[in-house]
């Protein structure tokens, strides 16, 4: 029996005493599900705890320390493509879903303070129920994803508030020793600017709790944006496979000068085809979609080599001017550029049938793809994108409430390098990714998100059916080969999955510091061991050597 398991039974008794027996899951079938992700994982969830308050969380942490049992916090545990709910090593999941209060809403200063169990759906419904004109940001993941969980992973969405880590502050954190702090001005009990500023006085601590295992966040403030006077989405198509670089070069000045305030997302043909329908099993059997099939599918579904979307936010005059600048920037670089606002979208919906007859295109099908993206640009969460995780499954996609890619054996791995926003860098990354995936027998689905003003995140998707013998191993081999090749070229991943969390960092001084921080904050190593940690043995620090 290993050390973790030996302390477990006593810890379970103590946790049940604090939380109540019904809030400590030990049912093997539930634990098996919780240890299952969208790719092969080996570690086991040994139990699942469901605290309801931050005091419960503190108590759970103290017990974990007493019995040396590792705890892995999750907010909604839908970290699909990066590890879902599964722990990095054997340990107990701390499911924060019951901490689901919106603690504070300030309509004038445009923020909410929320707990980890608050989902995208919950906040959207809350704002709607208040008749608020404030918009939240939403990711393309499920409406039932946690906003806190996504932010802590440095996730991103679609509106001007889409870079989540930079639009959140005042993290309330339970430290591994059970104490609580609030970051920023939260160090002062009475500071009225706590929810308004990421900086405090002195060193800023927020960053310590993003993609880390230094604390459990039990609340944070998330900023909202006032609905603009006018909003228009734009969509463009580019038939030239080499056309992405020039598009990025054309759009970057508009990002830097503030004309384009939100993230822009540009998907390749594979990505769009996967989002818009089921795999054509009749055409290719179990193989990879080859160029001949792609040509036909592009023609059939009106899909270009690259398809992009973005939003324009402001007064009517500002949006009109932004439109002019976008048109001018993209002239000659795209084959189609369309602007859509609420009025035009509702007109298209009403006239879908006659429009289909006149244009020969299935306008309803087009609207089904368009509407969710349009909504995301306004911060409206959607349940429609998750179907793409089932792309290589021969089974039908379950109804929205039943969707569960972990349970259904959907193979999904995201490999997400961070790239300078230049045409040449982005072309280098997309070419390398495309070649690597095809060489390993996977379709190279890719999107490029112009996430901030200067850098892009390229999300390369490895999608497969986990039921296919050997597919899990092949997918991880492909992921590893791509991650290493990208890092070598200067494009490390911005976010890691739990199977490959310990991709070695290159600077040993950086590693020393991380290790020193970890051992100072969590001397018993009970919080999420292995999560965003350097590989064992890499850069062992003086402090660790002293402690040993
Ligand atoms: C079709 C599809 C589309 C997607 N689109 C997007 C997208 O547009 N943008 C995007 O960013 N992602 C996207 N994803 C990826 C992923 O599903 C989301 O990022 C999702 O929000 C992460 O899961 P979660 O919110 O349930 O977080 P969780 O799984 O709860 O948390 C993620 C990790 O953060 C840590 N953590 C969570 N809560 C806490 C806490 N309170 N304290 C300390 N540590 C904590 C844990 O280590 C946990 O494993 C998509 C996935 C799919 C399948």
XYZ file of C-alpha atoms and ligand atoms in Angstrom:
601
model
C 0.000 0.000 0.000
C 1.544 3.372 -0.914
C 1.748 6.315 1.491
C -1.159 8.162 -0.100
C -3.524 5.234 0.202
C -2.485 4.468 3.797
C -3.486 7.955 4.998
C -6.619 7.920 2.912
C -9.047 5.959 5.074
C -8.510 8.161 8.102
C -8.684 11.285 5.974
C -11.955 10.083 4.446
C -13.459 9.638 7.912
C -12.407 13.175 8.864
C -13.702 14.685 5.611
C -17.023 12.878 6.020
C -17.213 14.345 9.543
C -16.784 17.871 8.185
C -18.772 17.699 4.948
C -21.298 14.946 5.672
C -20.992 11.438 4.229
C -23.093 12.268 1.167
C -20.506 14.834 0.094
C -17.630 12.356 -0.011
C -17.833 10.157 -3.124
C -16.071 6.824 -3.022
C -18.280 4.873 -5.438
C -15.819 3.077 -7.789
C -17.879 3.749 -10.923
C -18.015 7.496 -10.171
C -14.296 7.542 -9.451
C -13.558 5.673 -12.673
C -15.499 8.276 -14.650
C -13.704 11.094 -12.854
C -10.344 9.552 -13.773
C -11.299 9.401 -17.449
C -10.321 12.192 -19.815
C -10.374 12.621 -23.585
C -6.990 10.887 -23.874
C -5.198 8.183 -21.951
C -4.490 8.997 -18.304
C -3.154 6.677 -15.636
C -3.725 8.444 -12.327
C -6.786 7.607 -10.246
C -9.255 9.809 -8.427
C -9.294 8.145 -4.994
C -12.365 10.028 -3.749
C -14.270 13.197 -4.578
C -15.008 15.823 -1.919
C -17.804 18.354 -2.363
C -17.271 21.285 0.018
C -19.909 24.037 0.084
C -18.035 26.947 1.647
C -14.534 28.345 1.838
C -14.440 27.225 5.482
C -15.131 23.669 4.285
C -12.276 24.052 1.814
C -9.935 25.207 4.580
C -10.898 22.229 6.702
C -10.419 19.798 3.794
C -6.938 21.190 3.235
C -5.990 20.877 6.908
C -7.110 17.242 6.916
C -5.179 16.567 3.704
C -2.077 17.953 5.396
C -2.601 15.881 8.518
C -2.832 12.656 6.532
C -0.539 13.663 3.640
C -3.190 12.969 1.006
C -2.934 14.991 -2.242
C -5.910 17.158 -3.200
C -6.720 18.211 -6.762
C -9.168 21.150 -6.957
C -11.556 21.420 -9.893
C -14.252 24.010 -10.487
C -16.495 22.321 -13.060
C -13.941 19.742 -14.239
C -14.666 20.194 -17.939
C -11.083 20.881 -18.897
C -11.660 18.808 -22.029
C -8.663 18.310 -24.275
C -6.284 19.207 -21.418
C -7.240 16.530 -18.854
C -10.901 17.002 -17.907
C -11.296 16.196 -14.192
C -8.526 13.641 -13.957
C -5.692 14.225 -11.463
C -2.040 14.318 -12.547
C -1.103 11.641 -9.968
C -3.313 9.503 -7.718
C -5.196 11.836 -5.390
C -8.511 13.116 -4.090
C -10.568 15.528 -6.187
C -11.845 18.642 -4.456
C -14.909 19.519 -6.526
C -15.794 23.169 -5.893
C -19.085 23.035 -7.816
C -21.168 23.684 -4.679
C -19.442 27.015 -4.119
C -21.710 28.611 -6.687
C -22.650 32.028 -5.357
C -22.442 35.296 -7.203
C -21.282 37.211 -4.165
C -21.393 40.706 -5.544
C -22.685 42.476 -8.635
C -21.916 46.112 -9.317
C -23.756 47.324 -12.415
C -22.049 50.725 -12.328
C -18.471 49.572 -12.017
C -19.273 46.544 -14.200
C -18.068 43.537 -12.263
C -19.196 40.390 -10.489
C -17.457 38.530 -7.708
C -18.088 34.847 -8.218
C -17.261 31.476 -6.744
C -15.775 28.545 -8.704
C -19.130 26.784 -9.198
C -20.550 29.717 -11.174
C -20.813 28.571 -14.777
C -21.039 30.561 -17.985
C -24.757 29.698 -18.183
C -25.324 30.771 -14.580
C -23.720 34.202 -15.067
C -25.407 34.768 -18.401
C -28.825 33.946 -16.927
C -28.072 36.108 -13.911
C -27.266 39.158 -16.058
C -30.341 38.529 -18.217
C -32.567 38.173 -15.155
C -31.301 41.525 -13.851
C -32.110 43.146 -17.196
C -28.453 44.164 -17.237
C -26.933 45.778 -20.292
C -23.530 44.432 -19.283
C -21.923 41.668 -21.316
C -19.777 38.870 -19.950
C -17.198 37.033 -22.029
C -17.825 33.411 -23.005
C -15.583 30.641 -24.289
C -16.554 28.160 -26.990
C -16.632 25.380 -24.388
C -19.885 24.293 -22.758
C -22.239 26.787 -21.051
C -21.728 24.565 -17.990
C -18.027 25.351 -17.721
C -16.807 27.290 -14.716
C -15.637 30.838 -15.292
C -13.108 30.598 -12.451
C -11.742 27.244 -13.709
C -11.276 28.620 -17.201
C -9.616 31.806 -15.964
C -7.180 29.881 -13.763
C -6.091 27.933 -16.844
C -5.602 31.245 -18.705
C -8.468 30.382 -21.051
C -9.745 32.884 -23.577
C -12.985 33.825 -25.266
C -14.229 36.129 -27.990
C -15.206 39.627 -26.765
C -12.946 42.533 -25.747
C -12.891 40.877 -22.289
C -11.701 37.596 -23.834
C -8.232 37.423 -22.269
C -9.639 36.129 -19.000
C -6.575 36.311 -16.796
C -6.252 40.020 -17.555
C -9.887 40.838 -16.771
C -10.070 39.125 -13.370
C -8.717 40.199 -10.010
C -9.102 39.898 -6.227
C -8.530 36.165 -6.020
C -9.654 34.757 -2.691
C -7.281 31.864 -2.131
C -7.107 29.058 0.414
C -3.392 28.368 0.743
C -2.037 24.833 1.156
C -1.670 25.475 4.913
C -5.377 26.324 5.194
C -4.977 30.104 5.559
C -6.903 32.519 3.320
C -5.654 35.560 1.417
C -7.231 37.907 -1.116
C -4.884 39.236 -3.777
C -4.391 42.843 -4.903
C -5.872 45.469 -2.595
C -7.636 42.591 -0.821
C -4.653 42.553 1.536
C -6.456 45.495 3.230
C -9.787 44.416 4.747
C -11.472 47.707 3.994
C -9.993 48.580 0.594
C -12.858 49.642 -1.637
C -10.875 49.241 -4.852
C -10.249 45.510 -4.287
C -12.608 44.360 -7.092
C -11.416 47.108 -9.435
C -7.703 46.657 -9.717
C -5.358 43.805 -10.543
C -2.488 45.589 -8.894
C -2.278 46.070 -5.151
C 0.611 47.576 -3.258
C 3.856 45.661 -3.479
C 4.416 42.466 -5.432
C 1.329 41.273 -7.300
C 0.348 37.735 -6.348
C -2.511 36.888 -8.756
C -0.164 35.271 -11.249
C 1.010 32.770 -8.647
C -2.398 31.120 -8.701
C -2.838 30.853 -12.480
C -1.819 27.489 -13.935
C -0.230 26.501 -10.651
C -0.558 24.330 -7.576
C 0.004 27.083 -5.011
C -3.560 27.647 -3.796
C -7.280 26.950 -4.142
C -9.244 29.901 -5.477
C -12.611 30.181 -3.717
C -13.730 33.431 -5.359
C -12.574 36.035 -7.846
C -13.824 39.234 -9.399
C -14.521 39.183 -13.121
C -14.994 42.392 -15.078
C -17.875 42.863 -17.496
C -18.264 45.213 -20.440
C -21.116 47.617 -21.132
C -23.074 46.521 -24.210
C -21.853 48.808 -26.988
C -24.259 51.152 -28.740
C -23.633 49.122 -31.877
C -22.142 45.709 -32.609
C -21.303 44.043 -35.896
C -19.594 40.750 -36.498
C -17.466 40.173 -39.549
C -16.702 36.908 -41.270
C -14.158 36.343 -44.003
C -13.097 33.480 -46.252
C -9.727 33.001 -47.923
C -9.318 30.298 -50.542
C -5.532 30.502 -50.679
C -3.865 28.037 -48.267
C -0.868 30.477 -48.121
C -3.186 33.400 -47.411
C -3.061 33.325 -43.597
C 0.244 35.213 -43.207
C -0.849 38.244 -45.255
C -4.184 38.332 -43.376
C -2.376 38.422 -40.028
C -0.031 41.152 -41.280
C -3.058 43.175 -42.380
C -4.974 42.766 -39.127
C -2.147 43.313 -36.632
C -2.038 47.111 -37.077
C -5.773 47.197 -36.362
C -5.223 45.189 -33.177
C -2.361 47.437 -32.097
C -4.227 50.690 -32.746
C -7.361 49.532 -30.917
C -9.674 49.266 -33.946
C -10.029 45.541 -33.265
C -10.639 45.170 -29.538
C -11.638 41.526 -29.345
C -9.899 38.261 -30.129
C -10.138 37.196 -33.777
C -10.419 33.530 -34.579
C -9.286 32.048 -37.883
C -9.879 28.352 -38.555
C -8.517 26.161 -41.323
C -10.731 24.024 -43.576
C -10.363 20.902 -41.409
C -11.477 22.828 -38.338
C -14.539 24.279 -40.033
C -15.565 20.983 -41.609
C -15.303 19.248 -38.224
C -17.438 21.986 -36.672
C -20.112 21.795 -39.311
C -20.933 18.141 -39.670
C -20.257 14.471 -39.170
C -17.218 12.641 -40.511
C -17.806 11.299 -44.054
C -17.280 7.632 -43.179
C -18.725 6.522 -46.509
C -15.949 8.383 -48.359
C -12.775 7.450 -46.491
C -13.368 4.523 -44.170
C -11.188 4.847 -41.091
C -8.484 6.892 -42.839
C -7.547 10.548 -42.764
C -9.411 12.977 -45.012
C -7.132 13.412 -47.984
C -6.858 16.377 -50.309
C -9.314 14.948 -52.891
C -12.055 14.524 -50.302
C -11.259 17.915 -48.807
C -11.608 19.621 -52.187
C -15.028 18.054 -52.612
C -16.134 18.869 -49.079
C -14.956 22.461 -49.362
C -17.016 22.861 -52.514
C -20.051 21.102 -51.050
C -20.064 23.134 -47.816
C -18.689 26.404 -49.203
C -15.621 26.204 -46.976
C -12.403 28.056 -47.704
C -8.809 27.274 -46.766
C -9.133 29.817 -43.931
C -12.315 31.245 -42.338
C -12.147 34.071 -39.847
C -14.457 35.960 -37.527
C -14.248 39.010 -35.324
C -16.410 41.672 -33.731
C -16.651 45.457 -33.967
C -17.846 47.247 -30.837
C -18.610 50.923 -30.262
C -20.867 53.720 -31.303
C -22.455 53.533 -34.748
C -19.869 55.981 -36.043
C -16.975 54.026 -34.532
C -18.235 50.746 -35.980
C -18.749 52.335 -39.407
C -15.164 53.582 -39.378
C -13.826 50.239 -38.092
C -15.677 48.502 -40.938
C -14.007 50.769 -43.449
C -10.584 49.992 -41.979
C -11.200 46.234 -41.894
C -12.409 46.293 -45.524
C -9.361 48.259 -46.572
C -6.966 45.993 -44.652
C -8.388 42.761 -46.037
C -8.911 43.961 -49.621
C -7.233 41.554 -52.015
C -6.356 39.155 -49.178
C -9.703 37.427 -48.711
C -12.292 36.139 -51.154
C -15.313 37.125 -49.105
C -15.904 39.568 -46.299
C -19.356 39.914 -44.739
C -20.591 42.107 -41.901
C -23.597 41.011 -39.880
C -25.561 42.812 -37.195
C -28.697 41.844 -35.255
C -31.016 43.201 -37.934
C -29.310 41.382 -40.752
C -29.125 38.131 -38.826
C -32.829 38.143 -38.061
C -33.593 39.010 -41.690
C -31.477 36.072 -42.864
C -33.306 33.777 -40.428
C -36.712 34.894 -41.687
C -35.748 34.648 -45.357
C -33.672 31.458 -45.096
C -35.888 29.438 -47.445
C -36.179 31.896 -50.317
C -32.508 32.847 -49.911
C -31.530 29.171 -50.231
C -33.541 28.915 -53.448
C -31.971 32.035 -54.937
C -28.356 31.370 -53.892
C -28.390 27.572 -54.190
C -26.780 27.419 -50.704
C -28.315 25.875 -47.622
C -28.815 29.083 -45.622
C -30.212 27.264 -42.592
C -27.068 25.177 -42.381
C -24.988 28.333 -42.726
C -27.006 30.005 -39.955
C -26.476 27.023 -37.675
C -22.728 27.594 -37.918
C -22.983 31.392 -37.856
C -25.336 31.964 -34.932
C -23.206 30.431 -32.161
C -20.096 32.337 -33.315
C -22.101 35.550 -33.564
C -23.426 34.921 -30.040
C -19.953 34.225 -28.636
C -18.774 37.570 -29.987
C -21.478 39.080 -27.739
C -20.544 36.885 -24.773
C -23.421 34.422 -25.153
C -22.318 30.869 -24.288
C -23.207 28.071 -26.694
C -23.644 24.325 -26.362
C -23.200 23.697 -30.057
C -19.409 23.503 -30.406
C -18.956 20.394 -28.288
C -20.254 18.241 -31.159
C -16.847 18.710 -32.797
C -15.323 16.488 -30.062
C -17.403 13.640 -31.553
C -16.034 14.201 -35.078
C -14.317 10.788 -35.335
C -16.979 8.875 -33.364
C -19.301 6.597 -35.293
C -22.022 7.074 -32.687
C -24.436 10.012 -32.851
C -23.784 13.083 -30.749
C -26.005 13.011 -27.626
C -28.477 15.797 -26.845
C -26.885 18.899 -25.298
C -27.651 17.945 -21.663
C -26.255 14.429 -22.184
C -23.009 15.382 -23.899
C -19.958 13.942 -22.143
C -16.848 13.460 -24.282
C -14.987 11.754 -21.403
C -17.646 9.062 -20.971
C -18.204 8.662 -24.703
C -14.585 7.883 -25.583
C -14.024 11.016 -27.678
C -10.299 11.417 -28.286
C -9.324 15.073 -27.996
C -5.992 16.753 -27.328
C -5.258 20.445 -27.805
C -1.696 21.474 -28.557
C -1.622 25.266 -28.153
C 1.587 27.149 -28.947
C 1.902 30.858 -28.308
C 3.119 32.718 -31.391
C 4.187 36.312 -32.130
C 1.512 37.980 -34.247
C 3.500 38.034 -37.481
C 2.552 36.354 -40.723
C 5.836 34.463 -40.965
C 5.713 33.056 -37.397
C 2.112 31.985 -37.752
C 2.783 30.377 -41.144
C 5.760 28.524 -39.657
C 3.649 27.167 -36.793
C 0.667 26.173 -38.927
C 2.893 24.502 -41.569
C 4.828 22.565 -38.949
C 1.646 21.530 -37.143
C -0.102 20.481 -40.320
C 2.840 18.354 -41.484
C 3.269 16.732 -38.072
C -0.377 15.754 -37.709
C -0.657 14.364 -41.237
C 2.595 12.394 -40.733
C 1.083 10.842 -37.608
C -2.217 10.011 -39.310
C -4.431 12.789 -37.883
C -6.370 15.538 -39.603
C -4.705 18.871 -38.886
C -7.573 20.882 -37.449
C -6.226 24.284 -36.463
C -7.408 27.652 -35.326
C -5.380 30.787 -34.861
C -6.682 33.211 -32.267
C -5.359 36.747 -32.327
C -5.845 36.691 -28.596
C -4.094 39.864 -27.463
C -2.667 42.827 -29.394
C 0.703 41.285 -30.136
C 0.476 37.545 -29.862
C -1.608 34.728 -31.184
C -2.468 31.337 -29.824
C -2.639 28.561 -32.335
C -4.850 25.695 -31.170
C -4.011 22.463 -32.959
C -6.630 19.783 -32.384
C -5.895 16.080 -32.370
C -9.297 14.401 -32.626
C -9.780 10.639 -32.689
C -11.897 7.775 -31.442
C -10.490 6.363 -28.212
C -12.159 3.029 -28.982
C -9.791 2.461 -31.922
C -6.946 0.164 -30.794
C -3.658 2.064 -30.579
C -5.266 5.476 -31.156
C -4.592 6.779 -27.632
C -0.877 6.015 -27.859
C -0.617 7.402 -31.392
C -2.324 10.638 -30.355
C 0.002 11.220 -27.395
C 3.042 10.423 -29.531
C 1.863 12.955 -32.089
C 1.175 15.549 -29.381
C 4.610 15.064 -27.860
C 6.367 15.252 -31.233
C 4.545 18.464 -32.088
C 5.019 20.061 -28.660
C 8.756 19.375 -28.775
C 9.169 20.552 -32.359
C 7.290 23.755 -31.564
C 9.253 24.440 -28.401
C 12.490 23.910 -30.298
C 11.444 26.561 -32.819
C 10.585 29.027 -30.032
C 6.861 28.382 -29.711
C 6.162 26.779 -26.299
C 2.627 25.744 -25.446
C 0.625 28.322 -23.511
C -1.300 25.623 -21.660
C -0.438 22.042 -20.819
C -2.370 18.803 -20.577
C -2.023 16.526 -17.587
C -0.292 13.745 -19.520
C 2.542 16.042 -20.551
C 2.586 18.666 -17.855
C 6.258 18.441 -17.147
C 7.686 19.458 -20.484
C 11.098 20.554 -19.211
C 11.527 24.312 -18.879
C 14.743 25.616 -20.350
C 15.932 27.923 -17.563
C 17.137 26.196 -14.436
C 17.014 29.434 -12.402
C 13.318 29.697 -13.204
C 12.856 26.108 -12.126
C 14.720 26.746 -8.856
C 12.415 29.622 -8.045
C 9.278 27.606 -8.789
C 10.480 24.780 -6.596
C 11.368 27.152 -3.750
C 7.938 28.767 -3.920
C 6.233 25.395 -3.912
C 8.130 24.088 -0.926
C 7.608 27.336 0.996
C 3.854 27.362 0.358
C 3.147 23.657 0.413
C 5.850 21.871 2.414
C 3.857 18.621 2.545
C 3.221 18.730 -1.209
C -0.501 18.070 -0.781
C -1.840 20.447 -3.404
C -2.132 19.087 -6.934
C 1.343 17.534 -7.111
C 2.708 17.447 -10.649
C 0.481 20.232 -11.929
C 2.540 22.753 -13.899
C 5.645 21.577 -12.055
C 9.061 21.037 -13.552
C 9.925 17.381 -14.099
C 11.230 15.621 -10.997
C 14.937 16.133 -10.605
C 15.026 19.185 -12.867
C 16.437 22.169 -10.981
C 16.120 20.813 -7.426
C 16.726 23.884 -5.338
C 18.894 24.689 -2.378
C 15.767 24.979 -0.223
C 14.565 21.506 -1.206
C 18.023 20.067 -0.597
C 18.070 21.729 2.841
C 14.660 20.272 3.674
C 15.618 16.775 2.521
C -15.544 22.153 -28.115
C -14.672 22.796 -27.095
C -14.463 24.160 -27.144
C -13.632 24.789 -26.217
N -13.453 26.130 -26.316
C -12.628 26.766 -25.456
C -12.408 28.182 -25.565
O -12.992 28.868 -26.406
N -11.554 28.749 -24.690
C -10.925 28.035 -23.714
O -10.164 28.621 -22.936
N -11.112 26.708 -23.593
C -11.948 26.046 -24.428
N -12.138 24.685 -24.304
C -11.331 23.926 -23.320
C -12.013 23.705 -21.935
O -13.152 22.898 -22.074
C -12.345 25.035 -21.246
O -11.181 25.800 -21.089
C -13.008 24.873 -19.877
O -13.490 26.114 -19.447
C -12.047 24.342 -18.796
O -12.763 23.564 -17.894
P -13.463 24.113 -16.573
O -13.919 25.495 -16.808
O -14.458 23.081 -16.165
O -12.254 24.189 -15.540
P -11.821 23.067 -14.503
O -11.683 21.770 -15.205
O -12.671 23.113 -13.314
O -10.401 23.652 -14.106
C -9.275 23.504 -14.914
C -8.057 23.280 -14.013
O -7.789 24.477 -13.294
C -7.455 24.181 -11.931
N -8.498 24.744 -11.069
C -9.822 24.803 -11.364
N -10.477 25.436 -10.401
C -9.574 25.754 -9.465
C -9.673 26.462 -8.250
N -10.827 26.987 -7.854
N -8.544 26.655 -7.518
C -7.357 26.180 -7.960
N -7.212 25.512 -9.127
C -8.312 25.309 -9.874
C -7.421 22.682 -11.791
O -6.110 22.242 -11.959
C -8.287 22.207 -12.942
O -7.895 20.944 -13.400
C -12.985 24.028 -25.200
C -13.227 22.651 -25.126
C -14.056 22.037 -26.071
C -14.259 20.564 -25.999
